[in-house]
XYZ file of C-alpha atoms in Angstrom:
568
model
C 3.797 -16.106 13.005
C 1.449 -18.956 13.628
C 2.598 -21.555 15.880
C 4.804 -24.031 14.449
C 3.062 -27.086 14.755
C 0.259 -26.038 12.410
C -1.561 -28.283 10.806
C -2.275 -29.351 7.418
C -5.334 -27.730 5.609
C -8.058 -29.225 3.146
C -7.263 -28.572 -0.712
C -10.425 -28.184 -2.474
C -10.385 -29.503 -6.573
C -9.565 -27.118 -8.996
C -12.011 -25.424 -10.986
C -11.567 -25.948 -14.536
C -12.061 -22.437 -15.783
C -11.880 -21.690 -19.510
C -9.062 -19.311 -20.635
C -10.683 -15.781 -21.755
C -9.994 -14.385 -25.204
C -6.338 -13.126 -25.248
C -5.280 -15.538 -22.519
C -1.653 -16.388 -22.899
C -1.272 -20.686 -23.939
C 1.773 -21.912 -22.947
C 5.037 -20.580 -21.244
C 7.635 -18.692 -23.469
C 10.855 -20.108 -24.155
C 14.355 -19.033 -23.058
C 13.770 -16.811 -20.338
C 16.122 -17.453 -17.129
C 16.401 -15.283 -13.778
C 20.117 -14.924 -14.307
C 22.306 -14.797 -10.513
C 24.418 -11.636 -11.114
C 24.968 -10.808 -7.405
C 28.383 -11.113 -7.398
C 29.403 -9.978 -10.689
C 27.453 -6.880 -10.378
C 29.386 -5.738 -7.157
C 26.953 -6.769 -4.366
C 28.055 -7.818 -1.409
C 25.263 -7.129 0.866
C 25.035 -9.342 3.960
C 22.241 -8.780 6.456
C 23.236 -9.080 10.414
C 20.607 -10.168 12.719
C 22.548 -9.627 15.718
C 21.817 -13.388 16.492
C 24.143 -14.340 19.579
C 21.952 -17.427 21.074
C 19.382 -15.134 22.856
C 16.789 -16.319 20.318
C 15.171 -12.325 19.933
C 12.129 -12.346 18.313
C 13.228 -9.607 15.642
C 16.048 -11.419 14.430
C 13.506 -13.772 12.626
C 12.328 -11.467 10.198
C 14.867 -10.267 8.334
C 15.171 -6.595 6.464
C 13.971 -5.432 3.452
C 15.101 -3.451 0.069
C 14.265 -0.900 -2.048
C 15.023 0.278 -5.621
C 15.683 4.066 -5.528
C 16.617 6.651 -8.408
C 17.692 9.377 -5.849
C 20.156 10.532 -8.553
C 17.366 10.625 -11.058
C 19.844 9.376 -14.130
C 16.991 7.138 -14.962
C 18.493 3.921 -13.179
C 17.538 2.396 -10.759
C 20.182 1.981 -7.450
C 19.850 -0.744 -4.837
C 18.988 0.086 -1.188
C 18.978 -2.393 1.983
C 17.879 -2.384 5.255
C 20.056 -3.700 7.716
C 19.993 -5.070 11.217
C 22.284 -4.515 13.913
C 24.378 -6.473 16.739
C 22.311 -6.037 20.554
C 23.955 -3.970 23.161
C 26.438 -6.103 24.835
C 27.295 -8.556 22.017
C 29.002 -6.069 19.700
C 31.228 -7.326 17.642
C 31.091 -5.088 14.271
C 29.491 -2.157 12.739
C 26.477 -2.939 10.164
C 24.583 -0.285 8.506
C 22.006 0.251 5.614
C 24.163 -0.095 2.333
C 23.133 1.967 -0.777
C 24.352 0.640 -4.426
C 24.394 3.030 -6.979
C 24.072 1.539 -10.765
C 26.695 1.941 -12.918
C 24.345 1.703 -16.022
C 27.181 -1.251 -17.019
C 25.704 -4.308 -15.422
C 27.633 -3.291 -12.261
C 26.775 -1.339 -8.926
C 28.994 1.002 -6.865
C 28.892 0.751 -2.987
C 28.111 4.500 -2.129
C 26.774 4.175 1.566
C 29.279 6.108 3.047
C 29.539 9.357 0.650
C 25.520 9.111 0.608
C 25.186 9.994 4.187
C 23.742 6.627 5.009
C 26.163 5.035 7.136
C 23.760 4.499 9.484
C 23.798 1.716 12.332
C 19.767 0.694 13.498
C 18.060 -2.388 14.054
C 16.599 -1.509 10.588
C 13.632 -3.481 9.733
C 11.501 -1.718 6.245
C 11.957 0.694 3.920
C 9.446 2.912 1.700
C 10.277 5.116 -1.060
C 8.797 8.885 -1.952
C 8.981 12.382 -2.382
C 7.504 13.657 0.519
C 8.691 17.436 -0.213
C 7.694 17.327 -4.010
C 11.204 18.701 -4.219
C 11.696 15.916 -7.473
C 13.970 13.857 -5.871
C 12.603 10.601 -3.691
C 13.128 10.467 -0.264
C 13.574 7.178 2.318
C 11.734 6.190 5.002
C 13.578 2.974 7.262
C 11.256 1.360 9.676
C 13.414 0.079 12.973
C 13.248 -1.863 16.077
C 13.250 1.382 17.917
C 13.384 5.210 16.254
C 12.536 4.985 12.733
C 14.154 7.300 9.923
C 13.174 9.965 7.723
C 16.200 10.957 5.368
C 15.642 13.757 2.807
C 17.440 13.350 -0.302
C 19.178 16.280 -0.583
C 19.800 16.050 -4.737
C 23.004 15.997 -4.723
C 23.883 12.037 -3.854
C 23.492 12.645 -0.775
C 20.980 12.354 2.408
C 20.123 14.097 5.325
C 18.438 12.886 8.592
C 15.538 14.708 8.909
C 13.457 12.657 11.459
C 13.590 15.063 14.313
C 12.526 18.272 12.569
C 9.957 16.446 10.386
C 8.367 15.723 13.415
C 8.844 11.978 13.463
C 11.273 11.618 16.344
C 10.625 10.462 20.084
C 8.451 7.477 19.095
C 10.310 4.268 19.539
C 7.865 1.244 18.403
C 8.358 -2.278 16.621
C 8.086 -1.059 13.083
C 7.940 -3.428 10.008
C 6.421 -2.624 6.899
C 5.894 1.038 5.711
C 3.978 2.879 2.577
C 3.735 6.628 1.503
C 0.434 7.616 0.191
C -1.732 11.002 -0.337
C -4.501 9.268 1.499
C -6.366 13.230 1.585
C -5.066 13.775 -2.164
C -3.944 17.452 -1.141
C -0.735 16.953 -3.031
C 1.652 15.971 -0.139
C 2.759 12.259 0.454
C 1.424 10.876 4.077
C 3.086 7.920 5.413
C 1.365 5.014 7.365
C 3.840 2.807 9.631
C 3.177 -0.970 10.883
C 3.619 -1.833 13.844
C 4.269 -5.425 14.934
C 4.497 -6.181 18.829
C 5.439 -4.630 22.266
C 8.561 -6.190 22.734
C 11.993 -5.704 24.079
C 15.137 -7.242 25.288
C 13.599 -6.790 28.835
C 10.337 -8.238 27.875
C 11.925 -11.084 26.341
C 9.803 -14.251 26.854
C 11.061 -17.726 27.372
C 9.684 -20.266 24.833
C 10.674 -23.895 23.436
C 10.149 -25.944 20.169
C 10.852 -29.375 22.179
C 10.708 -28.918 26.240
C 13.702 -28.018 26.634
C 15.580 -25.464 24.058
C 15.266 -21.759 23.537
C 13.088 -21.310 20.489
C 11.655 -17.981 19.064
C 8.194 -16.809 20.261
C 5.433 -16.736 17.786
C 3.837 -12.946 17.684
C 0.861 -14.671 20.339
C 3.367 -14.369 23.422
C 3.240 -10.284 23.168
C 0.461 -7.630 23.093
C 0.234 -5.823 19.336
C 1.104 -2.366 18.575
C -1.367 0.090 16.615
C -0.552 0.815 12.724
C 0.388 4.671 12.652
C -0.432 7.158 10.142
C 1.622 10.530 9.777
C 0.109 13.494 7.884
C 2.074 15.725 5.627
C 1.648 18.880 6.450
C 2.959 20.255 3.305
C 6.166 22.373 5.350
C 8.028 19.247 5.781
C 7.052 17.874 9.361
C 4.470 15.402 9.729
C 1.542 15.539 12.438
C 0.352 12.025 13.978
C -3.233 11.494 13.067
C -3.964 7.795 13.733
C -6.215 8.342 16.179
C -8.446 11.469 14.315
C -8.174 9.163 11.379
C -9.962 5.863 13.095
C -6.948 3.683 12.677
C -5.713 3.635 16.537
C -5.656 -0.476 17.230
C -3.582 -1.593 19.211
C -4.238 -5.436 18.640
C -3.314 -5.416 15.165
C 0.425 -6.845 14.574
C 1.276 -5.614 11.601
C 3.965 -6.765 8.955
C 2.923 -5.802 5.552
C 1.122 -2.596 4.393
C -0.798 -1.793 1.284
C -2.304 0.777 -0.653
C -5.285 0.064 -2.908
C -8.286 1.787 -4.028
C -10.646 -2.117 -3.738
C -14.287 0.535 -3.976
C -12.995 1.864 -7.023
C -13.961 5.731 -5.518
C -10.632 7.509 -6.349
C -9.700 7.661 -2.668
C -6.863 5.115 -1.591
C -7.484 2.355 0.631
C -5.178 0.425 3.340
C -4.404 -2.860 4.308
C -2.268 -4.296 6.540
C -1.329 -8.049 7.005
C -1.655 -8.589 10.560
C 0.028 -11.870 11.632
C -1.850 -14.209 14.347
C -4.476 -11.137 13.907
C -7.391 -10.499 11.109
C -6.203 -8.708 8.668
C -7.447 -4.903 8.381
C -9.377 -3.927 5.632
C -9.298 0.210 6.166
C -11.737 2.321 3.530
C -10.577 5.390 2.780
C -14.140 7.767 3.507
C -12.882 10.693 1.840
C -12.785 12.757 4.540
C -10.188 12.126 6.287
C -11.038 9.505 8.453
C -11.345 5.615 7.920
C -13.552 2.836 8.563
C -12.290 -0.998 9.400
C -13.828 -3.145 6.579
C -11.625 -6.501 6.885
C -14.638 -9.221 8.241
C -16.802 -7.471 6.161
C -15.285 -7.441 3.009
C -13.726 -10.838 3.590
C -9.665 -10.406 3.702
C -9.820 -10.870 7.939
C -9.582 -14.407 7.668
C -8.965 -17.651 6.025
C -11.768 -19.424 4.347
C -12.269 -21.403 7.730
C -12.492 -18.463 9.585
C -8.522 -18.596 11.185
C -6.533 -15.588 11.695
C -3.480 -16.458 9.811
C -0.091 -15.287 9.757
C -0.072 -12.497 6.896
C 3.953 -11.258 6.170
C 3.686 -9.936 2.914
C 0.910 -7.860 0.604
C 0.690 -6.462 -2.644
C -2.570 -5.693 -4.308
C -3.337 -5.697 -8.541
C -5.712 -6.334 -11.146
C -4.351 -9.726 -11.937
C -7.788 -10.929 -14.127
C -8.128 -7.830 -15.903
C -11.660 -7.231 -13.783
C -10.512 -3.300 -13.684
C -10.350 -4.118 -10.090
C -7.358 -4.858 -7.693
C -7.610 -8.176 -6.230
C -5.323 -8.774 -3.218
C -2.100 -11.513 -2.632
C -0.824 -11.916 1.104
C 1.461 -14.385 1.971
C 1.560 -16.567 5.245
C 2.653 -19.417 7.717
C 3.746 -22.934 6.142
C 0.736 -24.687 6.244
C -1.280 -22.092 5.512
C -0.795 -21.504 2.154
C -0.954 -18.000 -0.201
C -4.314 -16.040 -0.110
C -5.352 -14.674 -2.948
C -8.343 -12.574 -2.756
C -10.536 -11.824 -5.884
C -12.442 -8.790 -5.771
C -16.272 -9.393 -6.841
C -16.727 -5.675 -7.058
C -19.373 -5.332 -4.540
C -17.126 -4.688 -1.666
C -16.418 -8.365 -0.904
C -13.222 -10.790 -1.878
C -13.200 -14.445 -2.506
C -9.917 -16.841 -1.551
C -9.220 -18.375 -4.759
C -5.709 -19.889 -3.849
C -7.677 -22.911 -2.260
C -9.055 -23.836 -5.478
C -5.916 -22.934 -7.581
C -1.669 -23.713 -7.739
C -1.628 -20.997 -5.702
C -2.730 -22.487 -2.921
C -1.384 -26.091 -3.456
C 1.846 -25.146 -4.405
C 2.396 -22.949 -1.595
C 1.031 -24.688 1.495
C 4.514 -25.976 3.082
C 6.230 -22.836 2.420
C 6.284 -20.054 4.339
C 6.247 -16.981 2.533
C 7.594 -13.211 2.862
C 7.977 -10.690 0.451
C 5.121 -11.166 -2.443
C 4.009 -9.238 -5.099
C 2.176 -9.108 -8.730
C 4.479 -8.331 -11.647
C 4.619 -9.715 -15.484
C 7.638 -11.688 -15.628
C 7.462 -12.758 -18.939
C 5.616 -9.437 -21.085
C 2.717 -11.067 -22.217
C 0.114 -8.527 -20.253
C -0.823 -10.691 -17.870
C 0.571 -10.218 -14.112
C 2.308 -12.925 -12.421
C 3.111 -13.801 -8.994
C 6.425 -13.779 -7.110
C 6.641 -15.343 -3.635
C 10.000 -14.767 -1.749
C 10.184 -18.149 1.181
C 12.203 -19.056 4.200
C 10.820 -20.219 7.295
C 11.840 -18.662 11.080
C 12.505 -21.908 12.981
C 16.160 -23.314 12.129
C 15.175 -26.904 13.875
C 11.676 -26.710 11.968
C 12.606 -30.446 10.432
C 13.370 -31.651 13.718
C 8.910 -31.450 14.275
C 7.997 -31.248 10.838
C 9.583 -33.394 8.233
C 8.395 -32.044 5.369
C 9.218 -28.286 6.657
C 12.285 -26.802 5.794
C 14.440 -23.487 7.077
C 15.582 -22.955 3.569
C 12.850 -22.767 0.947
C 12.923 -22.376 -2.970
C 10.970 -18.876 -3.843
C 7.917 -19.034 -6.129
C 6.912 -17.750 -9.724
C 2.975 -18.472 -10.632
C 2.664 -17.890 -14.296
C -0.871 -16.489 -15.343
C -2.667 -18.140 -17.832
C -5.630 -16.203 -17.351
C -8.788 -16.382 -16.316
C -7.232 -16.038 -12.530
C -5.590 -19.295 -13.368
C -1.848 -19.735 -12.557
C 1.180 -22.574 -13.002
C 4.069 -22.802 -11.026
C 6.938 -22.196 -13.718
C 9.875 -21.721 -10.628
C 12.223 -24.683 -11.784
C 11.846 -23.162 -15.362
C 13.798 -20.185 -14.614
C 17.271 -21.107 -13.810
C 19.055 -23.308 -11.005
C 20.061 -20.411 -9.213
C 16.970 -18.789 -9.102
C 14.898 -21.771 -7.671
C 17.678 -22.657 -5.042
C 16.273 -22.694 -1.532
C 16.916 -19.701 0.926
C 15.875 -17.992 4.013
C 13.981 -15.349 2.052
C 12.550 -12.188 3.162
C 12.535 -9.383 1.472
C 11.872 -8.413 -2.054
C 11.547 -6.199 -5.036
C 11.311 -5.290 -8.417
C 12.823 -3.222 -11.058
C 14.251 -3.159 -14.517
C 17.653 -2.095 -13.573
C 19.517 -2.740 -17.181
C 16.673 -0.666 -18.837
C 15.793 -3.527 -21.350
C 12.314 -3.480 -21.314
C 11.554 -6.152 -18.610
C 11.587 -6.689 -14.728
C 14.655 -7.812 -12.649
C 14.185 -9.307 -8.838
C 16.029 -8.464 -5.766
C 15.863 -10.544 -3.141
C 17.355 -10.478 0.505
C 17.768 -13.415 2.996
C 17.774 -13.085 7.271
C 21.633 -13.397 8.432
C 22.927 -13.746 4.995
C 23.582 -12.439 1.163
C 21.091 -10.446 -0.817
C 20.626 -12.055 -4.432
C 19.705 -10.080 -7.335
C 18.208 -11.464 -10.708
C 18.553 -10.174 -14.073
C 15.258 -11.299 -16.256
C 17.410 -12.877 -19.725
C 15.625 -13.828 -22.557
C 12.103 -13.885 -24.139
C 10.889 -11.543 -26.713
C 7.580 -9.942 -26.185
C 7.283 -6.479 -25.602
C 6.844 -3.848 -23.425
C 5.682 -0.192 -22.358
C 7.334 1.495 -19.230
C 5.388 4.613 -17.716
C 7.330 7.046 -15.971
C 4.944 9.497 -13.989
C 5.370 12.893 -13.101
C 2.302 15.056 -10.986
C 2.211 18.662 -10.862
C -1.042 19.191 -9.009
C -0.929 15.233 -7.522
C 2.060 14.600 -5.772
C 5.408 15.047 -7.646
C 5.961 10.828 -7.438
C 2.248 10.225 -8.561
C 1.631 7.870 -6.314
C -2.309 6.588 -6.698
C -2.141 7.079 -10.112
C -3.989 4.643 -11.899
C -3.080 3.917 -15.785
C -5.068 2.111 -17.824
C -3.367 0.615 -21.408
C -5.798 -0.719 -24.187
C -3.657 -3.050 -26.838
C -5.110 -5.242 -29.313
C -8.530 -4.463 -28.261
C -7.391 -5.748 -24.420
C -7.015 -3.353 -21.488
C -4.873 -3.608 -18.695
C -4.781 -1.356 -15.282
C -1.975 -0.701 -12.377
C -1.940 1.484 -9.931
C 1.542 3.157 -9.213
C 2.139 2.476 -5.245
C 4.807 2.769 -2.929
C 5.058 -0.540 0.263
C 3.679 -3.886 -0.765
C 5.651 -6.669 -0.490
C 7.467 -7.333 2.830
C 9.303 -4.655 4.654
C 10.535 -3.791 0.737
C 10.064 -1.635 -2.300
C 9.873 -1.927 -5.876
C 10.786 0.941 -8.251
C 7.946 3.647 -9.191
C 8.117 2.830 -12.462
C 4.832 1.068 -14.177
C 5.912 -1.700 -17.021
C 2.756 -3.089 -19.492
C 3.406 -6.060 -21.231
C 2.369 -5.976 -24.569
C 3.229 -9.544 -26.128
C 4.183 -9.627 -29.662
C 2.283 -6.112 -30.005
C 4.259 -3.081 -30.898
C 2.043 0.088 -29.794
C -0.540 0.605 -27.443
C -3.502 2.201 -29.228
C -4.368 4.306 -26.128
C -3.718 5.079 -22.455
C -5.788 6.975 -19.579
C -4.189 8.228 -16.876
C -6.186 9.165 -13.962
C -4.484 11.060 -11.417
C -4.668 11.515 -7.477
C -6.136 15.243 -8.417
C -8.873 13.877 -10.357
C -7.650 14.945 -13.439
C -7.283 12.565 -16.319
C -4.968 12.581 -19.528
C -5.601 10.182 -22.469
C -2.985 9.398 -25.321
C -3.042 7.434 -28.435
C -0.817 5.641 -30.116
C 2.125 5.155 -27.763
C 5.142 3.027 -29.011
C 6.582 0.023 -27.928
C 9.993 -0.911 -26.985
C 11.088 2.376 -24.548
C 10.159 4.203 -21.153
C 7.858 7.377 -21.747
C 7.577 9.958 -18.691
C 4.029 11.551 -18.820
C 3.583 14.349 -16.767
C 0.274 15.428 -15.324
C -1.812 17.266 -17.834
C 1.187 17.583 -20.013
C 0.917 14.531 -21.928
C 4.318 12.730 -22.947
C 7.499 14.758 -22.151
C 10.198 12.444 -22.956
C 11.228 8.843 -23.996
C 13.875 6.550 -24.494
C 14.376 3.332 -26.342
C 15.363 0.324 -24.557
C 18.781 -1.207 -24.453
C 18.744 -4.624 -26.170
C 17.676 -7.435 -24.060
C 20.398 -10.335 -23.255
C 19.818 -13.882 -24.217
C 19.537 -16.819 -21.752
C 22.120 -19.239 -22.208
């Protein structure tokens, strides 16, 4: 993270763009981000290990995941979890699964799962690396990171030392599968952050005189790290083959995009204190750095920020995935526009984005639609590192209120946060975060977790356009389908997502796509385009349920939604 005394940057005016055709007009009515933590059984509290020592890990908190590893069609709760340091025990903490009750309710089942499992636990990514139907986890740690196989049964096995992944012990944050050689199999590309341990430890101080934590500029960086499926169930390290071996990146946040629009999936990582990394996928294997080039290295004055969270979409409809990262208070969001010639422009400067976010400090991020009307929004989980941070900076605080941009089109976006409920607005030290319908109502719920303390998790009340989900199942792409783009045409309008596993920070949404459709009840056709190459079209598709489509099958099943609650 950038230093803490940052300073304050230049706002440009906003650009009064006119809303395209379609564009939604003003914010819909009655929809609240309910707080159901506690009456839907979670009681999730992260552990830092904190004992006075000021460790630089125990600033960035864990991150979550939504899983279906019973595949009942409902989505269960996964966090990451830090631990206590050698020395300072004083109780056990482990990762904590949640299975969904499908009442409203979730059932701690860590212990019967297999996945009572003490680590300095930092990210998590979801997939089905053995295409055996059943999704797998991947836990980034301060340390030896874990591969457990999801045995189909409820339960998981640690497979980390026969898959080939065990004897590296690194600083590992943010993690993503991806078929980045579309051969079928799910690789997986690990971040890396710093070279640090309790050894290495480096005194620093906010005022003179106290401990403080050390921004990321006090240690050398660690390469990102890319593991190859070999299709038998171990993995073979190819960073260096693949061109990706740097070892002054710092990564925290990791995502998958195809920005060339050449059917081969791209990577970025947020690198904090570092450029960013830009890495295009050349179809062969390999990968070439594109990041100053293309124009997501720096800020728009040319400073390496400090990039946490990433998540990539096609937010204006363009039919091209622009990209959000968040960073340090005073910084502000990016928010890169793809032009479509291989270069991005920062629009949060000249946006809400921008303004709205530049005393925050933001972690997990990500594009979703909120509110159904088929236009993503934007979802910024905040919290700053520095407990004293108002003892320099007045109008800094440790505790931060998240944010919601609403789009209105056009790439233009309000800040609609206060609109949404008390609860959901309240400040926090915010890290992690994810997505997911978990009531199976038709729209998107938010999980959120916090560094030393509860998780929170949101159920989306109210409002009453519709929706499409899109379940996806590959026979000749991997099983998951991740890289699949879908494209959904509605009242002459098209939208596009790509389903991806990482994004946000350290965290993981479900693999689940959900179109907004507004008032609209059908979509009059969809493509799929697959990691294979193949493509399947339908026509025709009904609102108001979840269809699975599986690859080159067409539609094999669907189910209505439940009726959606009213806000109160």
């Amino acid at each position: 993270m950038r230093a803490i005394l940052g300073s304050g940057l230049v706002l440009a005016a906003a650009l009064a763009l006119a809303a395209p055709q379609g564009a939604p007009q003003s914010p819909p009515q009655g929809i609240e981000f309910r707080d159901i933590t506690q009456a839907a059984g979670i009681r999730f509290v992260h552990n830092t290990g904190a004992f006075g020592k000021k460790y630089l890990p125990e600033t960035l908190g864990a991150g979550c995941a939504f899983i279906d590893y019973d595949n009942d069609g409902w989505p269960d709760i996964l966090f990451v979890n830090g631990m206590d340091w050698p020395g300072h025990r004083r109780s056990a903490s482990t990762l904590h699964l949640y299975h969904n009750n499908r009442d409203g309710t979730f059932t701690d089942v860590t212990r019967q799962a297999g996945l009572a499992v003490e680590m300095y636990g930092m990210g998590v990514a979801v997939g089905d690396y053995n295409n055996d139907g059943y999704d797998d986890l991947f836990i980034t740690a301060l340390g030896q990171s874990r591969l457990f196989r999801n045995n189909g049964n409820g339960t998981f096995t640690d497979v980390t030392q026969e898959a080939g992944l065990g004897g590296i012990k690194e600083f590992s944050t943010g993690a993503a599968w991806v078929d980045y050689d579309r051969d079928g199999h799910l690789d997986l590309v690990v971040a890396n952050y710093v070279q640090w341990s309790p050894e290495a430890d480096i005194y620093c101080t906010l005022d003179g005189a106290t401990k403080s934590y050390c921004t990321p500029e006090s240690y050398k960086g660690a390469s990102v790290r890319l593991w190859h499926n070999r299709g038998d169930g171990t993995f073979e390290d190819v960073t260096r083959k693949a061109g990706l071996l740097d070892e002054t990146s710092k990564g925290l946040g990791v995502g998958v995009l195809d920005y060339d629009q050449d059917g081969w999936p791209d990577l970025l990582i947020a690198n904090d204190t570092q450029p960013n990394k830009l890495y295009h996928n050349n179809g062969n294997g390999t990968f070439t750095e594109t990041g100053v080039l293309a124009g997501v290295a720096f800020s728009e004055d040319g400073v390496a920020r400090a990039g946490m969270g990433v998540d990539a979409a096609d937010y204006d409809r363009s039919g091209r995935p622009s990209v959000l990262i968040s960073n340090f208070s005073n910084q502000m969001l990016a928010l890169y526009h793809n032009e479509g010639n291989g270069l991005f422009v920062d629009e949060a400067p000249r946006s809400e984005v921008g303004r709205a976010s530049l005393l925050t400090l933001g972690f997990g991020c990500f594009f979703f639609d909120y509110d159904l009307d088929g236009w993503l929004d934007i979802f910024v989980a905040n919290g700053h590192i520095e407990e004293q941070i108002e003892r320099v900076q007045k109008r800094v605080t440790y505790a931060q209120p998240p944010h919601l941009f609403r789009s209105l089109g056009g790439g233009k976006f309000q800040e609609v946060t206060r609109q949404l409920g008390r609860a959901f607005a309240a400040s926090r030290i915010a890290r992690g975060a994810a997505y997911a319908d978990i009531d199976n109502d038709g729209d998107l719920d938010l999980l959120v977790t916090t560094n030393g303390g509860p998780a929170a998790l949101f159920r989306n009340d109210g409002g009453s356009n519709r929706s499409l989900r899109v379940r996806l199942v590959g026979t000749r792409s991997n099983r998951d389908a991740i890289g699949t783009v879908v494209k959904l045409t509605a009242g002459g309008e098209t939208q596009s997502q790509m389903l991806r596993s990482g994004s946000s920070y350290l965290s993981q949404s479900e693999l689940v796509l959900t179109f907004g459709l507004g008032p609209r009840e059908q979509a009059e056709a969809l493509e799929v385009r697959w990691p294979s190459g193949h493509v399947d079209h339908l026509t025709k598709i009904a609102a108001g349920q979840t269809i699975t489509i599986k690859e080159g099958s067409g539609v094999v099943s669907a189910r209505p939604f439940r009726p959606k609650k009213e806000a109160k």
